[in-house]
mmCIF file of C-alpha atoms in Angstrom:
data_model
loop_
_atom_site.group_PDB
_atom_site.id
_atom_site.type_symbol
_atom_site.label_atom_id
_atom_site.label_comp_id
_atom_site.label_asym_id
_atom_site.label_seq_id
_atom_site.Cartn_x
_atom_site.Cartn_y
_atom_site.Cartn_z
ATOM 1 C CA MET A 1 9.747 9.629 -8.556
ATOM 2 C CA SER A 2 7.595 9.121 -11.572
ATOM 3 C CA THR A 3 3.986 10.030 -12.163
ATOM 4 C CA SER A 4 1.797 10.062 -15.220
ATOM 5 C CA ASP A 5 -1.880 10.804 -15.630
ATOM 6 C CA ASP A 6 -2.724 7.412 -14.178
ATOM 7 C CA ARG A 7 0.366 6.244 -12.284
ATOM 8 C CA ILE A 8 2.151 7.060 -9.050
ATOM 9 C CA GLU A 9 5.604 5.582 -8.422
ATOM 10 C CA ARG A 10 7.720 5.950 -5.304
ATOM 11 C CA GLU A 11 10.983 4.243 -4.376
ATOM 12 C CA VAL A 12 12.931 4.129 -1.149
ATOM 13 C CA PHE A 13 15.982 2.303 0.146
ATOM 14 C CA ILE A 14 15.340 0.485 3.433
ATOM 15 C CA ALA A 15 18.229 -0.662 5.605
ATOM 16 C CA ALA A 16 16.545 -4.012 6.271
ATOM 17 C CA PRO A 17 16.500 -7.365 4.458
ATOM 18 C CA PRO A 18 13.639 -8.090 2.016
ATOM 19 C CA GLU A 19 12.136 -10.648 4.427
ATOM 20 C CA ARG A 20 11.673 -7.975 7.102
ATOM 21 C CA VAL A 21 10.207 -5.475 4.623
ATOM 22 C CA TRP A 22 7.877 -8.223 3.353
ATOM 23 C CA ALA A 23 6.696 -8.861 6.928
ATOM 24 C CA VAL A 24 6.027 -5.138 7.417
ATOM 25 C CA LEU A 25 3.867 -5.055 4.266
ATOM 26 C CA THR A 26 1.920 -8.270 4.868
ATOM 27 C CA GLU A 27 1.730 -9.300 8.539
ATOM 28 C CA PRO A 28 -1.315 -8.141 10.562
ATOM 29 C CA GLU A 29 0.560 -6.571 13.490
ATOM 30 C CA HIS A 30 2.847 -4.568 11.204
ATOM 31 C CA VAL A 31 0.239 -3.408 8.654
ATOM 32 C CA GLY A 32 -1.961 -2.297 11.543
ATOM 33 C CA SER A 33 0.917 -0.196 12.881
ATOM 34 C CA TRP A 34 2.233 1.604 9.804
ATOM 35 C CA PHE A 35 -1.073 2.001 7.926
ATOM 36 C CA GLY A 36 -3.705 1.460 10.577
ATOM 37 C CA GLN A 37 -4.659 2.552 14.026
ATOM 38 C CA GLY A 38 -1.999 0.547 15.867
ATOM 39 C CA GLU A 39 -4.002 -2.661 16.231
ATOM 40 C CA PRO A 40 -3.372 -5.857 14.246
ATOM 41 C CA THR A 41 -5.398 -5.877 11.037
ATOM 42 C CA PRO A 42 -6.951 -8.938 9.395
ATOM 43 C CA VAL A 43 -4.872 -10.145 6.419
ATOM 44 C CA ASP A 44 -5.877 -13.197 4.350
ATOM 45 C CA LEU A 45 -2.542 -13.412 2.515
ATOM 46 C CA ARG A 46 -3.507 -15.097 -0.765
ATOM 47 C CA PRO A 47 -4.767 -13.922 -4.149
ATOM 48 C CA GLY A 48 -8.435 -13.046 -3.659
ATOM 49 C CA GLY A 49 -7.975 -12.664 0.099
ATOM 50 C CA ILE A 50 -9.008 -9.533 1.972
ATOM 51 C CA MET A 51 -6.638 -7.223 3.819
ATOM 52 C CA PHE A 52 -8.517 -4.814 6.059
ATOM 53 C CA LEU A 53 -7.046 -1.306 6.269
ATOM 54 C CA ASP A 54 -8.360 1.033 8.975
ATOM 55 C CA HIS A 55 -7.324 4.493 7.834
ATOM 56 C CA GLY A 56 -8.991 6.266 10.750
ATOM 57 C CA LYS A 57 -10.973 9.351 9.765
ATOM 58 C CA PHE A 58 -10.445 8.504 6.065
ATOM 59 C CA GLY A 59 -12.375 5.244 6.356
ATOM 60 C CA GLU A 60 -12.085 1.496 6.565
ATOM 61 C CA PHE A 61 -11.074 -0.372 3.433
ATOM 62 C CA ARG A 62 -11.387 -4.004 2.377
ATOM 63 C CA THR A 63 -8.571 -4.375 -0.107
ATOM 64 C CA VAL A 64 -8.451 -7.468 -2.299
ATOM 65 C CA ILE A 65 -5.055 -9.123 -2.604
ATOM 66 C CA VAL A 66 -3.990 -9.691 -6.222
ATOM 67 C CA LYS A 67 -0.468 -11.137 -6.078
ATOM 68 C CA VAL A 68 1.626 -12.744 -3.339
ATOM 69 C CA ASP A 69 5.212 -13.640 -4.291
ATOM 70 C CA PRO A 70 7.302 -13.537 -1.079
ATOM 71 C CA PRO A 71 9.534 -11.681 -0.539
ATOM 72 C CA ARG A 72 9.526 -9.971 -3.939
ATOM 73 C CA HIS A 73 6.078 -8.766 -4.977
ATOM 74 C CA PHE A 74 2.807 -7.972 -3.234
ATOM 75 C CA SER A 75 -0.213 -6.216 -4.721
ATOM 76 C CA TYR A 76 -3.797 -5.407 -3.849
ATOM 77 C CA ARG A 77 -6.810 -3.484 -5.136
ATOM 78 C CA TRP A 78 -7.853 -0.528 -2.972
ATOM 79 C CA ALA A 79 -11.226 1.238 -3.251
ATOM 80 C CA SER A 80 -10.073 4.417 -1.511
ATOM 81 C CA ALA A 81 -12.992 6.419 -2.928
ATOM 82 C CA TYR A 82 -15.484 3.920 -1.489
ATOM 83 C CA PRO A 83 -14.825 3.193 2.206
ATOM 84 C CA GLY A 84 -16.568 0.052 3.398
ATOM 85 C CA GLU A 85 -16.895 -1.451 -0.082
ATOM 86 C CA VAL A 86 -14.849 -4.447 -1.145
ATOM 87 C CA ALA A 87 -12.321 -3.402 -3.800
ATOM 88 C CA ALA A 88 -13.176 -4.560 -7.327
ATOM 89 C CA GLU A 89 -12.171 -3.706 -10.906
ATOM 90 C CA GLY A 90 -14.654 -0.823 -11.272
ATOM 91 C CA ASN A 91 -14.111 0.982 -7.949
ATOM 92 C CA SER A 92 -10.427 0.618 -7.120
ATOM 93 C CA THR A 93 -6.811 1.253 -7.955
ATOM 94 C CA LEU A 94 -4.032 -1.335 -8.021
ATOM 95 C CA VAL A 95 -1.222 -0.917 -5.470
ATOM 96 C CA GLU A 96 1.957 -2.901 -6.198
ATOM 97 C CA PHE A 97 4.986 -3.318 -3.954
ATOM 98 C CA THR A 98 8.232 -4.630 -5.468
ATOM 99 C CA LEU A 99 11.117 -5.530 -3.145
ATOM 100 C CA THR A 100 14.617 -5.837 -4.586
ATOM 101 C CA PRO A 101 17.671 -6.804 -2.510
ATOM 102 C CA GLU A 102 20.266 -4.032 -2.589
ATOM 103 C CA GLY A 103 23.474 -4.509 -0.629
ATOM 104 C CA GLU A 104 22.526 -5.041 3.022
ATOM 105 C CA GLY A 105 19.042 -3.659 2.464
ATOM 106 C CA THR A 106 16.032 -3.517 0.193
ATOM 107 C CA ARG A 107 14.868 -1.196 -2.562
ATOM 108 C CA LEU A 108 11.096 -0.825 -2.169
ATOM 109 C CA ARG A 109 9.113 0.397 -5.170
ATOM 110 C CA VAL A 110 5.430 1.276 -4.810
ATOM 111 C CA VAL A 111 3.250 1.824 -7.888
ATOM 112 C CA GLU A 112 -0.434 2.754 -7.812
ATOM 113 C CA THR A 113 -2.439 2.790 -11.053
ATOM 114 C CA GLY A 114 -6.040 2.901 -12.212
ATOM 115 C CA PHE A 115 -7.284 6.346 -11.168
ATOM 116 C CA ALA A 116 -8.499 7.126 -14.704
ATOM 117 C CA ALA A 117 -10.756 4.057 -14.696
ATOM 118 C CA ILE A 118 -12.783 4.975 -11.605
ATOM 119 C CA VAL A 119 -15.257 7.681 -10.701
ATOM 120 C CA ILE A 120 -14.263 9.456 -7.509
ATOM 121 C CA PRO A 121 -17.168 11.174 -5.718
ATOM 122 C CA GLU A 122 -16.507 14.879 -5.190
ATOM 123 C CA GLU A 123 -16.618 14.513 -1.401
ATOM 124 C CA ARG A 124 -13.780 11.933 -1.578
ATOM 125 C CA ARG A 125 -11.437 13.851 -3.944
ATOM 126 C CA ASP A 126 -9.314 15.159 -1.050
ATOM 127 C CA THR A 127 -8.507 11.612 0.109
ATOM 128 C CA ALA A 128 -8.953 9.326 -2.919
ATOM 129 C CA SER A 129 -7.702 11.250 -5.948
ATOM 130 C CA LYS A 130 -4.398 10.676 -7.715
ATOM 131 C CA GLU A 131 -3.253 14.049 -6.390
ATOM 132 C CA SER A 132 -3.932 13.113 -2.760
ATOM 133 C CA HIS A 133 -2.309 9.684 -3.142
ATOM 134 C CA THR A 134 0.767 11.214 -4.794
ATOM 135 C CA GLY A 135 1.542 13.067 -1.582
ATOM 136 C CA GLY A 136 0.298 10.191 0.537
ATOM 137 C CA TRP A 137 2.726 7.662 -0.957
ATOM 138 C CA THR A 138 5.596 10.130 -0.624
ATOM 139 C CA ASP A 139 4.887 10.158 3.117
ATOM 140 C CA MET A 140 4.057 6.442 3.430
ATOM 141 C CA VAL A 141 7.273 5.088 1.877
ATOM 142 C CA GLY A 142 9.121 7.036 4.567
ATOM 143 C CA VAL A 143 6.851 5.625 7.264
ATOM 144 C CA ILE A 144 7.397 2.071 5.954
ATOM 145 C CA ARG A 145 11.167 2.630 5.798
ATOM 146 C CA ASP A 146 11.365 4.011 9.333
ATOM 147 C CA TYR A 147 9.136 1.268 10.734
ATOM 148 C CA ALA A 148 11.096 -1.567 9.059
ATOM 149 C CA GLU A 149 14.424 -0.116 10.156
ATOM 150 C CA ARG A 150 13.235 0.286 13.760
ATOM 151 C CA LEU A 151 12.198 -3.390 13.852
ATOM 152 C CA GLY A 152 15.833 -4.386 13.429
ATOM 153 C CA ALA A 153 17.178 -1.972 16.035
#
């Protein structure tokens, strides 16, 4: 687990093939389950496309997809400090997922960067700051792992 002033990194081993982990990260019914409110979420899976994340009481987010390289790399911009706004260079962080085959499973690495380049309103610090996301990603990689492993059961 690595962090710097502007970077959060989390890694987890998932006992599932990269194709299944990729589906969990990118397909509407799966994203809506592990990150959303249990309903399928709109995903326009292409660079420049929008992936809608409904984070309940924390807000609704229109992330902008940056890179799609199945089943190895997926990234998007997330304006977590600005619910309802479309993510752009000046209001968002970059979230990158890297999937590496490892034995019978997948090593998932999540990196989020760009906190230093955005202004986070005081009322959003509890949910959009680097500190809040550091704990959030620690929890979320476990949620992703458990969800992907259950799909194969």
